[in-house]
């Protein structure tokens, strides 16, 4: 029996308090039409529900073309289950390369290589694919939700400037500053980290004159350590307006995220260029500089996790449920997993309340784990950076396993020999670049 498909049983037992047409589909209202909102819409539709999405922005969200990395098995699951189109371009690589600037010089030194299979996506193309998969849901653009209430029957009421409508389930997918979160987890305040992140996506033209760096990026994603922070660099598919406009490997952007502390009083936006000039190997500083100021956005880093993410009929998804420091590369991943979980509980649970409670227990625990991991990563990779130039393969492996503290994460694939305890690596030696 399922919550979404078997409305007669759910209503007969009074779990949603609905009266009227007991055979009608479950009604789900989603607040926010970004990654989490569109993924929740796909989940609801696949579970047989009637879904309405309210999105505050009038603009096409596809224009937010930054990089998003997801684990390959999740990508395969989303394609297999109809959330993503198999034709959505991705730029998969299997290796993470750690670099730093050679002391006293301007060249790069490779510290280590780790097995790290990832599926880099373009945020805008990911959103577009989810939006298309959601199909004919009611997607209301330019429709900010002004309040969420509850009917005497137990259903949620979503109110906008134009109307109020009742839903069996209300999904708060309204992002990191979620107003819905305040109803589910009142009093929760995001905890700021003492540093910022600059995020950019720049045309591959910025790599003209840097063929070694381009070749490296075609097979790996790069972490560049410097005193007081690090940057990550990886290729993502370009959109229709980038490169040759196609969907093949010829159309790529270079995505980056650089973590560090802008000095007091400095204009944080352009500071990434100074930081790169001071600490990066010359080639990487040049690449960031060529990206221009237009390409980069500077965000404060903060995290928060709602201790509960469901209070029927409300539930939280994506950043509304919890925001982790971006080092874990899991904000969108979590939103996608939230959707898969929502579909599963709606399909396999007899009544809506129990379905949402199951969702809440599972997803809050996953969020807590990621927030803790993000803090450990931020501490180790920005707040108390190691002496990068003294490190080699073994030191990076040991140090990073310490950061993971016995947990598993998709950005680090444990080598079989290490898992077995031998410590041997059998990898190409780390060398100069
Ligand atoms: C530097 C950086 C790197 C990252 N890298 C990765 C990565 O590699 N992998 C990964 O998985 N994640 C990554 N993330 C995280 C990821 O980008 C976010 O977690 C994800 O985009 C959040 O999606 P969302 O739908 O929950 O929230 P949002 O995208 O913020 O969407 C919320 C939506 O709700 C709408 N909204 C808000 N209020 C209302 C209202 N009242 N009424 C109607 N609509 C409303 C907004 O307009 C918005 O469209 C990264 C983040 C950063 C900052």
CSV table of C-alpha atoms and ligand atoms in Angstrom, one decimal:
chain,number,residue,atom,x,y,z
A,1,UNK,CA,0.0,0.0,0.0
A,2,UNK,CA,1.4,3.5,-0.7
A,3,UNK,CA,0.8,7.0,0.6
A,4,UNK,CA,0.5,8.6,-2.8
A,5,UNK,CA,-1.3,6.0,-4.9
A,6,UNK,CA,-3.7,4.5,-2.3
A,7,UNK,CA,-5.6,7.6,-1.3
A,8,UNK,CA,-8.7,5.7,-0.3
A,9,UNK,CA,-7.0,3.9,2.5
A,10,UNK,CA,-5.1,7.0,3.8
A,11,UNK,CA,-8.2,9.2,3.8
A,12,UNK,CA,-10.4,6.5,5.3
A,13,UNK,CA,-8.0,6.2,8.3
A,14,UNK,CA,-8.0,10.0,8.6
A,15,UNK,CA,-4.2,10.4,8.3
A,16,UNK,CA,-4.5,13.4,6.1
A,17,UNK,CA,-7.8,14.5,7.2
A,18,UNK,CA,-8.9,14.9,3.6
A,19,UNK,CA,-12.5,14.5,2.7
A,20,UNK,CA,-14.0,14.8,-0.8
A,21,UNK,CA,-12.7,12.7,-3.7
A,22,UNK,CA,-10.8,10.0,-2.0
A,23,UNK,CA,-9.6,8.6,-5.3
A,24,UNK,CA,-7.9,11.9,-6.3
A,25,UNK,CA,-4.1,12.0,-6.2
A,26,UNK,CA,-2.1,13.2,-3.3
A,27,UNK,CA,-1.5,17.0,-3.6
A,28,UNK,CA,2.0,18.2,-3.1
A,29,UNK,CA,2.9,21.9,-3.0
A,30,UNK,CA,6.7,22.6,-3.4
A,31,UNK,CA,8.1,26.0,-2.3
A,32,UNK,CA,11.2,26.7,-4.5
A,33,UNK,CA,11.7,25.5,-8.0
A,34,UNK,CA,15.5,25.1,-8.0
A,35,UNK,CA,17.5,21.8,-7.8
A,36,UNK,CA,15.7,20.5,-4.6
A,37,UNK,CA,12.3,21.8,-5.7
A,38,UNK,CA,12.4,20.3,-9.2
A,39,UNK,CA,13.8,17.0,-7.9
A,40,UNK,CA,11.0,16.8,-5.3
A,41,UNK,CA,8.5,17.5,-8.1
A,42,UNK,CA,9.9,14.6,-10.1
A,43,UNK,CA,9.6,12.4,-7.0
A,44,UNK,CA,6.1,13.4,-6.3
A,45,UNK,CA,5.0,12.9,-9.9
A,46,UNK,CA,6.7,9.5,-10.1
A,47,UNK,CA,4.8,8.5,-6.9
A,48,UNK,CA,1.5,9.5,-8.6
A,49,UNK,CA,0.9,12.8,-6.9
A,50,UNK,CA,-0.4,16.0,-8.3
A,51,UNK,CA,2.4,18.6,-7.8
A,52,UNK,CA,2.5,22.4,-7.8
A,53,UNK,CA,5.9,24.2,-7.6
A,54,UNK,CA,6.0,27.9,-6.5
A,55,UNK,CA,9.2,29.7,-7.6
A,56,UNK,CA,9.9,33.2,-6.4
A,57,UNK,CA,12.2,34.1,-9.3
A,58,UNK,CA,10.9,35.0,-12.7
A,59,UNK,CA,14.3,34.4,-14.4
A,60,UNK,CA,15.3,31.2,-16.0
A,61,UNK,CA,17.3,29.4,-13.3
A,62,UNK,CA,19.3,27.7,-16.1
A,63,UNK,CA,21.5,30.8,-16.2
A,64,UNK,CA,23.2,29.9,-12.9
A,65,UNK,CA,25.9,28.0,-14.7
A,66,UNK,CA,28.3,26.9,-12.0
A,67,UNK,CA,29.9,23.5,-11.4
A,68,UNK,CA,28.2,20.7,-9.4
A,69,UNK,CA,30.0,17.4,-8.8
A,70,UNK,CA,27.9,14.3,-8.0
A,71,UNK,CA,28.9,10.7,-7.4
A,72,UNK,CA,28.8,8.5,-10.6
A,73,UNK,CA,26.5,5.9,-9.0
A,74,UNK,CA,24.0,8.6,-8.0
A,75,UNK,CA,24.1,9.9,-11.6
A,76,UNK,CA,23.4,6.4,-12.9
A,77,UNK,CA,20.6,5.9,-10.5
A,78,UNK,CA,19.0,9.2,-11.4
A,79,UNK,CA,19.2,8.4,-15.1
A,80,UNK,CA,17.9,4.9,-14.6
A,81,UNK,CA,14.9,6.1,-12.6
A,82,UNK,CA,13.9,9.0,-14.9
A,83,UNK,CA,15.1,12.0,-12.9
A,84,UNK,CA,17.9,12.9,-15.4
A,85,UNK,CA,18.0,12.6,-19.1
A,86,UNK,CA,20.9,10.2,-20.2
A,87,UNK,CA,21.7,12.9,-22.8
A,88,UNK,CA,22.5,15.6,-20.2
A,89,UNK,CA,26.2,16.3,-20.7
A,90,UNK,CA,28.6,15.5,-17.9
A,91,UNK,CA,32.4,15.5,-17.7
A,92,UNK,CA,33.4,12.5,-15.7
A,93,UNK,CA,36.9,12.0,-14.3
A,94,UNK,CA,38.3,9.4,-12.0
A,95,UNK,CA,41.3,11.0,-10.2
A,96,UNK,CA,42.0,13.8,-7.8
A,97,UNK,CA,45.4,15.5,-8.1
A,98,UNK,CA,46.8,17.5,-5.2
A,99,UNK,CA,49.1,20.4,-6.1
A,100,UNK,CA,50.9,23.2,-4.4
A,101,UNK,CA,53.3,25.9,-5.4
A,102,UNK,CA,56.9,24.9,-5.2
A,103,UNK,CA,58.6,26.8,-2.4
A,104,UNK,CA,60.7,29.7,-3.7
A,105,UNK,CA,59.4,29.3,-7.2
A,106,UNK,CA,56.3,29.8,-9.3
A,107,UNK,CA,55.8,26.3,-10.7
A,108,UNK,CA,53.4,23.7,-9.4
A,109,UNK,CA,54.4,20.5,-7.5
A,110,UNK,CA,52.2,17.5,-7.6
A,111,UNK,CA,51.8,16.1,-4.0
A,112,UNK,CA,49.5,13.2,-4.6
A,113,UNK,CA,46.9,11.4,-6.7
A,114,UNK,CA,43.9,9.7,-5.3
A,115,UNK,CA,41.2,7.6,-6.9
A,116,UNK,CA,38.1,9.9,-6.9
A,117,UNK,CA,35.5,9.1,-9.5
A,118,UNK,CA,33.2,12.1,-9.9
A,119,UNK,CA,30.6,13.2,-12.4
A,120,UNK,CA,30.9,17.0,-12.8
A,121,UNK,CA,27.7,18.7,-14.1
A,122,UNK,CA,26.8,22.2,-15.1
A,123,UNK,CA,24.3,23.5,-12.5
A,124,UNK,CA,22.1,25.0,-15.2
A,125,UNK,CA,21.9,21.9,-17.3
A,126,UNK,CA,21.2,19.8,-14.2
A,127,UNK,CA,18.4,22.1,-13.3
A,128,UNK,CA,17.0,22.0,-16.8
A,129,UNK,CA,17.1,18.2,-16.9
A,130,UNK,CA,15.2,17.9,-13.6
A,131,UNK,CA,12.7,20.5,-14.8
A,132,UNK,CA,12.0,18.6,-18.0
A,133,UNK,CA,11.7,15.3,-16.1
A,134,UNK,CA,9.2,16.9,-13.7
A,135,UNK,CA,7.0,17.1,-16.9
A,136,UNK,CA,3.6,18.7,-16.7
A,137,UNK,CA,3.6,19.8,-13.1
A,138,UNK,CA,2.2,23.2,-12.4
A,139,UNK,CA,5.4,25.3,-12.2
A,140,UNK,CA,4.6,28.8,-11.1
A,141,UNK,CA,7.4,31.3,-11.8
A,142,UNK,CA,7.5,34.7,-10.2
A,143,UNK,CA,5.3,33.4,-7.4
A,144,UNK,CA,6.9,34.1,-4.0
A,145,UNK,CA,5.2,32.2,-1.1
A,146,UNK,CA,4.3,34.7,1.6
A,147,UNK,CA,3.2,32.2,4.3
A,148,UNK,CA,2.6,28.6,5.1
A,149,UNK,CA,-0.2,27.6,7.4
A,150,UNK,CA,-2.2,24.6,8.4
A,151,UNK,CA,-5.9,23.8,8.0
A,152,UNK,CA,-7.9,22.3,10.8
A,153,UNK,CA,-7.9,19.1,8.7
A,154,UNK,CA,-4.1,18.9,9.0
A,155,UNK,CA,-3.4,19.9,5.4
A,156,UNK,CA,-0.8,22.6,4.7
A,157,UNK,CA,-1.9,25.9,3.1
A,158,UNK,CA,0.5,27.7,0.8
A,159,UNK,CA,-0.3,31.4,0.4
A,160,UNK,CA,1.0,33.8,-2.2
A,161,UNK,CA,-0.1,37.4,-3.0
A,162,UNK,CA,-2.7,35.9,-5.4
A,163,UNK,CA,-4.2,32.9,-3.6
A,164,UNK,CA,-4.0,30.3,-0.9
A,165,UNK,CA,-4.1,26.5,-1.7
A,166,UNK,CA,-4.3,23.4,0.5
A,167,UNK,CA,-1.9,20.5,0.1
A,168,UNK,CA,-1.5,17.1,1.7
A,169,UNK,CA,2.3,17.6,1.7
A,170,UNK,CA,4.2,20.9,1.6
A,171,UNK,CA,7.9,20.6,0.6
A,172,UNK,CA,10.1,23.5,1.7
A,173,UNK,CA,12.8,23.6,-1.0
A,174,UNK,CA,13.4,27.3,-0.5
A,175,UNK,CA,17.1,27.2,-0.1
A,176,UNK,CA,19.7,28.2,2.5
A,177,UNK,CA,17.6,31.1,3.9
A,178,UNK,CA,14.5,29.0,4.0
A,179,UNK,CA,11.4,30.5,5.7
A,180,UNK,CA,9.8,27.0,5.8
A,181,UNK,CA,12.7,25.8,7.9
A,182,UNK,CA,11.6,28.2,10.6
A,183,UNK,CA,8.3,26.4,10.9
A,184,UNK,CA,9.9,22.9,11.1
A,185,UNK,CA,13.0,23.8,13.2
A,186,UNK,CA,12.3,27.2,14.9
A,187,UNK,CA,15.3,29.0,16.3
A,188,UNK,CA,17.9,27.4,14.1
A,189,UNK,CA,20.7,29.8,13.1
A,190,UNK,CA,23.3,29.0,10.4
A,191,UNK,CA,26.9,28.9,11.9
A,192,UNK,CA,29.3,31.0,9.9
A,193,UNK,CA,32.8,29.7,9.0
A,194,UNK,CA,35.6,32.2,9.3
A,195,UNK,CA,36.3,32.2,5.6
A,196,UNK,CA,34.7,32.7,2.2
A,197,UNK,CA,34.5,30.9,-1.1
A,198,UNK,CA,34.9,32.3,-4.6
A,199,UNK,CA,33.1,30.3,-7.2
A,200,UNK,CA,33.5,30.7,-10.9
A,201,UNK,CA,33.0,29.0,-14.3
A,202,UNK,CA,35.3,30.3,-17.0
A,203,UNK,CA,35.7,29.6,-20.7
A,204,UNK,CA,38.4,27.2,-21.7
A,205,UNK,CA,40.0,30.1,-23.6
A,206,UNK,CA,41.5,31.0,-20.2
A,207,UNK,CA,43.7,27.9,-20.5
A,208,UNK,CA,45.2,29.0,-23.9
A,209,UNK,CA,48.9,28.8,-23.4
A,210,UNK,CA,48.6,26.3,-20.5
A,211,UNK,CA,48.3,22.9,-22.4
A,212,UNK,CA,49.7,20.9,-19.4
A,213,UNK,CA,47.0,22.2,-17.1
A,214,UNK,CA,44.3,21.6,-19.7
A,215,UNK,CA,45.6,18.0,-20.2
A,216,UNK,CA,45.6,17.4,-16.5
A,217,UNK,CA,42.1,18.7,-16.1
A,218,UNK,CA,40.8,16.4,-19.0
A,219,UNK,CA,41.6,13.4,-16.8
A,220,UNK,CA,41.4,14.7,-13.2
A,221,UNK,CA,40.0,17.2,-10.8
A,222,UNK,CA,42.6,19.3,-9.1
A,223,UNK,CA,43.0,20.5,-5.5
A,224,UNK,CA,45.5,23.3,-5.1
A,225,UNK,CA,46.7,23.9,-1.5
A,226,UNK,CA,48.1,27.2,-0.3
A,227,UNK,CA,48.7,28.7,3.2
A,228,UNK,CA,45.3,29.5,4.6
A,229,UNK,CA,43.2,27.8,2.0
A,230,UNK,CA,42.9,25.8,-1.2
A,231,UNK,CA,41.2,25.9,-4.5
A,232,UNK,CA,39.5,23.2,-6.5
A,233,UNK,CA,39.4,23.1,-10.3
A,234,UNK,CA,37.5,20.8,-12.7
A,235,UNK,CA,35.9,20.8,-16.1
A,236,UNK,CA,32.2,20.9,-16.6
A,237,UNK,CA,30.0,20.8,-19.7
A,238,UNK,CA,29.3,24.2,-21.2
A,239,UNK,CA,25.8,25.3,-21.9
A,240,UNK,CA,24.2,26.2,-25.3
A,241,UNK,CA,25.8,29.7,-25.0
A,242,UNK,CA,29.3,28.4,-24.3
A,243,UNK,CA,32.1,27.1,-26.4
A,244,UNK,CA,30.8,25.5,-29.6
A,245,UNK,CA,27.4,25.3,-28.1
A,246,UNK,CA,27.3,21.6,-28.5
A,247,UNK,CA,26.8,18.8,-26.0
A,248,UNK,CA,30.1,17.0,-26.7
A,249,UNK,CA,33.5,17.1,-24.9
A,250,UNK,CA,34.5,20.1,-27.1
A,251,UNK,CA,32.2,22.3,-25.1
A,252,UNK,CA,33.7,22.7,-21.6
A,253,UNK,CA,34.0,25.4,-18.9
A,254,UNK,CA,36.6,25.4,-16.1
A,255,UNK,CA,34.8,25.5,-12.8
A,256,UNK,CA,36.6,26.5,-9.7
A,257,UNK,CA,36.0,27.1,-6.0
A,258,UNK,CA,38.7,28.9,-3.9
A,259,UNK,CA,38.5,29.0,-0.2
A,260,UNK,CA,40.3,31.6,1.9
A,261,UNK,CA,40.0,34.7,4.1
A,262,UNK,CA,39.7,38.1,2.5
A,263,UNK,CA,41.7,40.6,4.6
A,264,UNK,CA,39.6,43.0,6.8
A,265,UNK,CA,38.4,45.9,4.8
A,266,UNK,CA,39.3,44.4,1.4
A,267,UNK,CA,36.6,44.2,-1.3
A,268,UNK,CA,36.0,40.5,-1.1
A,269,UNK,CA,34.9,40.0,-4.8
A,270,UNK,CA,38.1,40.8,-6.7
A,271,UNK,CA,40.4,39.6,-3.8
A,272,UNK,CA,40.5,36.1,-5.3
A,273,UNK,CA,42.8,37.5,-8.1
A,274,UNK,CA,45.3,38.9,-5.5
A,275,UNK,CA,45.1,35.7,-3.5
A,276,UNK,CA,45.9,33.7,-6.7
A,277,UNK,CA,48.7,36.0,-7.6
A,278,UNK,CA,50.3,35.6,-4.2
A,279,UNK,CA,49.9,31.9,-3.6
A,280,UNK,CA,49.1,30.0,-6.8
A,281,UNK,CA,51.6,28.5,-9.2
A,282,UNK,CA,52.0,31.1,-12.0
A,283,UNK,CA,49.9,29.1,-14.6
A,284,UNK,CA,47.0,28.7,-12.2
A,285,UNK,CA,47.1,32.3,-11.2
A,286,UNK,CA,47.0,33.3,-14.8
A,287,UNK,CA,44.0,31.0,-15.5
A,288,UNK,CA,42.0,32.6,-12.7
A,289,UNK,CA,43.0,36.1,-13.8
A,290,UNK,CA,41.9,35.4,-17.4
A,291,UNK,CA,38.6,34.3,-16.1
A,292,UNK,CA,38.0,37.9,-15.3
A,293,UNK,CA,36.0,39.4,-12.5
A,294,UNK,CA,32.6,38.7,-14.1
A,295,UNK,CA,33.1,34.9,-13.8
A,296,UNK,CA,33.5,34.8,-10.0
A,297,UNK,CA,31.0,35.1,-7.1
A,298,UNK,CA,32.2,35.4,-3.5
A,299,UNK,CA,30.0,33.7,-0.9
A,300,UNK,CA,30.3,33.6,2.9
A,301,UNK,CA,30.5,30.0,4.1
A,302,UNK,CA,28.1,28.8,6.8
A,303,UNK,CA,26.3,25.6,7.8
A,304,UNK,CA,23.1,24.6,9.5
A,305,UNK,CA,21.2,21.4,9.9
A,306,UNK,CA,17.6,21.2,11.0
A,307,UNK,CA,17.4,18.6,13.8
A,308,UNK,CA,14.1,17.5,12.3
A,309,UNK,CA,13.2,17.9,8.6
A,310,UNK,CA,9.6,16.7,8.7
A,311,UNK,CA,6.7,18.0,10.7
A,312,UNK,CA,3.7,16.6,8.7
A,313,UNK,CA,2.4,18.0,6.5
A,314,UNK,CA,5.7,20.0,6.1
A,315,UNK,CA,9.0,18.6,5.0
A,316,UNK,CA,12.3,20.2,4.1
A,317,UNK,CA,14.5,19.3,1.2
A,318,UNK,CA,17.9,20.5,-0.1
A,319,UNK,CA,19.5,23.5,1.4
A,320,UNK,CA,16.3,24.3,3.3
A,321,UNK,CA,16.9,21.1,5.4
A,322,UNK,CA,20.6,21.7,5.9
A,323,UNK,CA,23.5,23.5,4.4
A,324,UNK,CA,26.9,21.9,4.6
A,325,UNK,CA,30.2,23.7,3.9
A,326,UNK,CA,30.8,23.2,0.2
A,327,UNK,CA,34.0,21.1,0.6
A,328,UNK,CA,31.8,18.0,0.8
A,329,UNK,CA,30.3,18.7,-2.6
A,330,UNK,CA,27.0,17.4,-1.5
A,331,UNK,CA,24.4,20.2,-1.4
A,332,UNK,CA,22.8,19.2,-4.7
A,333,UNK,CA,23.7,15.5,-4.0
A,334,UNK,CA,21.7,15.7,-0.8
A,335,UNK,CA,18.8,17.4,-2.6
A,336,UNK,CA,18.7,14.6,-5.1
A,337,UNK,CA,18.9,11.9,-2.5
A,338,UNK,CA,16.1,13.7,-0.6
A,339,UNK,CA,13.9,13.3,-3.7
A,340,UNK,CA,14.7,9.7,-4.1
A,341,UNK,CA,13.9,9.1,-0.5
A,342,UNK,CA,10.6,11.1,-0.8
A,343,UNK,CA,9.5,9.0,-3.8
A,344,UNK,CA,10.4,5.8,-1.9
A,345,UNK,CA,8.5,6.6,1.3
A,346,UNK,CA,5.5,7.8,-0.7
A,347,UNK,CA,5.4,4.6,-2.7
A,348,UNK,CA,6.0,2.2,0.1
A,349,UNK,CA,4.3,3.6,3.2
A,350,UNK,CA,0.6,3.3,3.8
A,351,UNK,CA,-0.2,6.8,5.1
A,352,UNK,CA,1.3,10.2,4.5
A,353,UNK,CA,2.2,11.0,8.1
A,354,UNK,CA,4.2,7.8,8.5
A,355,UNK,CA,5.8,8.4,5.1
A,356,UNK,CA,7.0,11.9,6.1
A,357,UNK,CA,8.2,10.7,9.5
A,358,UNK,CA,10.3,8.0,7.8
A,359,UNK,CA,11.7,10.6,5.4
A,360,UNK,CA,12.4,12.9,8.4
A,361,UNK,CA,14.4,10.3,10.3
A,362,UNK,CA,16.4,9.2,7.4
A,363,UNK,CA,17.3,12.6,5.9
A,364,UNK,CA,18.0,14.5,9.1
A,365,UNK,CA,20.6,11.9,10.1
A,366,UNK,CA,22.3,12.1,6.6
A,367,UNK,CA,22.4,15.9,6.9
A,368,UNK,CA,24.0,15.9,10.4
A,369,UNK,CA,26.8,13.6,9.2
A,370,UNK,CA,27.6,15.9,6.2
A,371,UNK,CA,27.6,19.1,8.3
A,372,UNK,CA,30.2,17.5,10.7
A,373,UNK,CA,32.3,16.3,7.7
A,374,UNK,CA,32.2,19.8,6.1
A,375,UNK,CA,33.4,21.3,9.4
A,376,UNK,CA,36.3,18.8,9.6
A,377,UNK,CA,37.2,19.5,6.0
A,378,UNK,CA,37.0,23.2,6.4
A,379,UNK,CA,39.2,23.1,9.5
A,380,UNK,CA,41.8,21.0,7.9
A,381,UNK,CA,41.8,22.6,4.5
A,382,UNK,CA,41.3,26.3,5.3
A,383,UNK,CA,41.5,27.1,9.0
A,384,UNK,CA,44.5,25.0,9.9
A,385,UNK,CA,46.1,24.2,6.5
A,386,UNK,CA,49.0,21.7,6.6
A,387,UNK,CA,52.4,22.6,5.4
A,388,UNK,CA,51.6,21.6,1.9
A,389,UNK,CA,55.0,21.6,0.3
A,390,UNK,CA,56.3,19.1,2.9
A,391,UNK,CA,53.7,16.6,1.9
A,392,UNK,CA,53.8,13.7,-0.6
A,393,UNK,CA,51.5,10.8,-1.5
A,394,UNK,CA,51.6,9.1,1.9
A,395,UNK,CA,51.2,12.2,3.9
A,396,UNK,CA,48.2,13.4,1.9
A,397,UNK,CA,46.6,10.0,2.1
A,398,UNK,CA,47.1,9.7,5.9
A,399,UNK,CA,46.0,13.3,6.6
A,400,UNK,CA,42.9,13.0,4.4
A,401,UNK,CA,41.8,9.7,6.0
A,402,UNK,CA,42.2,11.5,9.3
A,403,UNK,CA,39.8,14.2,8.1
A,404,UNK,CA,37.3,11.6,7.1
A,405,UNK,CA,37.7,10.1,10.6
A,406,UNK,CA,36.5,6.7,9.7
A,407,UNK,CA,33.6,7.8,7.6
A,408,UNK,CA,33.3,7.2,3.9
A,409,UNK,CA,32.9,9.9,1.3
A,410,UNK,CA,32.6,9.7,-2.5
A,411,UNK,CA,35.4,12.1,-3.1
A,412,UNK,CA,37.8,9.6,-1.7
A,413,UNK,CA,37.8,6.0,-2.9
A,414,UNK,CA,39.7,3.9,-0.4
A,415,UNK,CA,42.5,1.9,-2.3
A,416,UNK,CA,42.0,-1.8,-1.8
A,417,UNK,CA,45.5,-2.3,-0.3
A,418,UNK,CA,45.0,0.5,2.2
A,419,UNK,CA,41.6,-0.9,3.2
A,420,UNK,CA,43.3,-4.2,3.7
A,421,UNK,CA,45.9,-2.4,5.9
A,422,UNK,CA,49.1,-2.8,3.8
A,423,UNK,CA,49.6,0.9,3.2
A,424,UNK,CA,51.1,0.2,-0.2
A,425,UNK,CA,49.9,2.4,-3.0
A,426,UNK,CA,51.3,1.2,-6.4
A,427,UNK,CA,50.6,4.6,-7.9
A,428,UNK,CA,52.7,6.7,-10.2
A,429,UNK,CA,55.1,8.8,-8.0
A,430,UNK,CA,54.2,12.3,-7.3
A,431,UNK,CA,56.4,14.6,-9.4
A,432,UNK,CA,57.0,18.1,-10.7
A,433,UNK,CA,54.7,19.7,-13.2
B,1,LIG,C1,31.1,27.0,-3.9
B,1,LIG,C2,30.0,26.0,-3.9
B,1,LIG,C3,30.2,24.7,-4.5
B,1,LIG,C4,29.3,23.7,-4.5
B,1,LIG,N1,29.6,22.6,-5.1
B,1,LIG,C5,28.7,21.6,-5.0
B,1,LIG,C6,29.0,20.3,-5.6
B,1,LIG,O1,30.0,20.1,-6.2
B,1,LIG,N2,28.1,19.3,-5.4
B,1,LIG,C7,26.9,19.5,-4.8
B,1,LIG,O2,26.1,18.5,-4.7
B,1,LIG,N3,26.6,20.7,-4.3
B,1,LIG,C8,27.4,21.7,-4.4
B,1,LIG,N4,27.1,22.9,-3.8
B,1,LIG,C9,25.8,23.1,-3.2
B,1,LIG,C10,24.7,23.3,-4.2
B,1,LIG,O3,25.0,24.3,-5.1
B,1,LIG,C11,23.4,23.7,-3.4
B,1,LIG,O4,23.3,22.8,-2.3
B,1,LIG,C12,22.1,23.5,-4.2
B,1,LIG,O5,22.2,24.2,-5.4
B,1,LIG,C13,20.9,23.9,-3.4
B,1,LIG,O6,19.8,23.7,-4.1
B,1,LIG,P1,18.4,24.1,-3.5
B,1,LIG,O7,17.4,23.8,-4.5
B,1,LIG,O8,18.2,23.4,-2.1
B,1,LIG,O9,18.5,25.6,-3.1
B,1,LIG,P2,18.5,26.9,-4.1
B,1,LIG,O10,19.2,26.6,-5.3
B,1,LIG,O11,19.0,28.1,-3.2
B,1,LIG,O12,17.0,27.1,-4.4
B,1,LIG,C14,16.0,27.7,-3.6
B,1,LIG,C15,14.9,28.2,-4.5
B,1,LIG,O13,13.9,28.6,-3.6
B,1,LIG,C16,13.3,29.8,-4.2
B,1,LIG,N5,12.6,30.5,-3.1
B,1,LIG,C17,13.1,31.0,-1.9
B,1,LIG,N6,12.2,31.5,-1.1
B,1,LIG,C18,11.0,31.4,-1.8
B,1,LIG,C19,9.7,31.7,-1.6
B,1,LIG,N7,9.3,32.4,-0.4
B,1,LIG,N8,8.7,31.4,-2.5
B,1,LIG,C20,9.1,30.8,-3.7
B,1,LIG,N9,10.3,30.4,-3.9
B,1,LIG,C21,11.3,30.7,-3.0
B,1,LIG,C22,14.6,30.6,-4.6
B,1,LIG,O14,14.2,31.6,-5.6
B,1,LIG,C23,15.4,29.5,-5.2
B,1,LIG,O15,15.2,29.3,-6.6
B,1,LIG,C24,28.0,24.0,-3.9
B,1,LIG,C25,27.8,25.2,-3.3
B,1,LIG,C26,28.7,26.2,-3.3
B,1,LIG,C27,28.4,27.5,-2.7
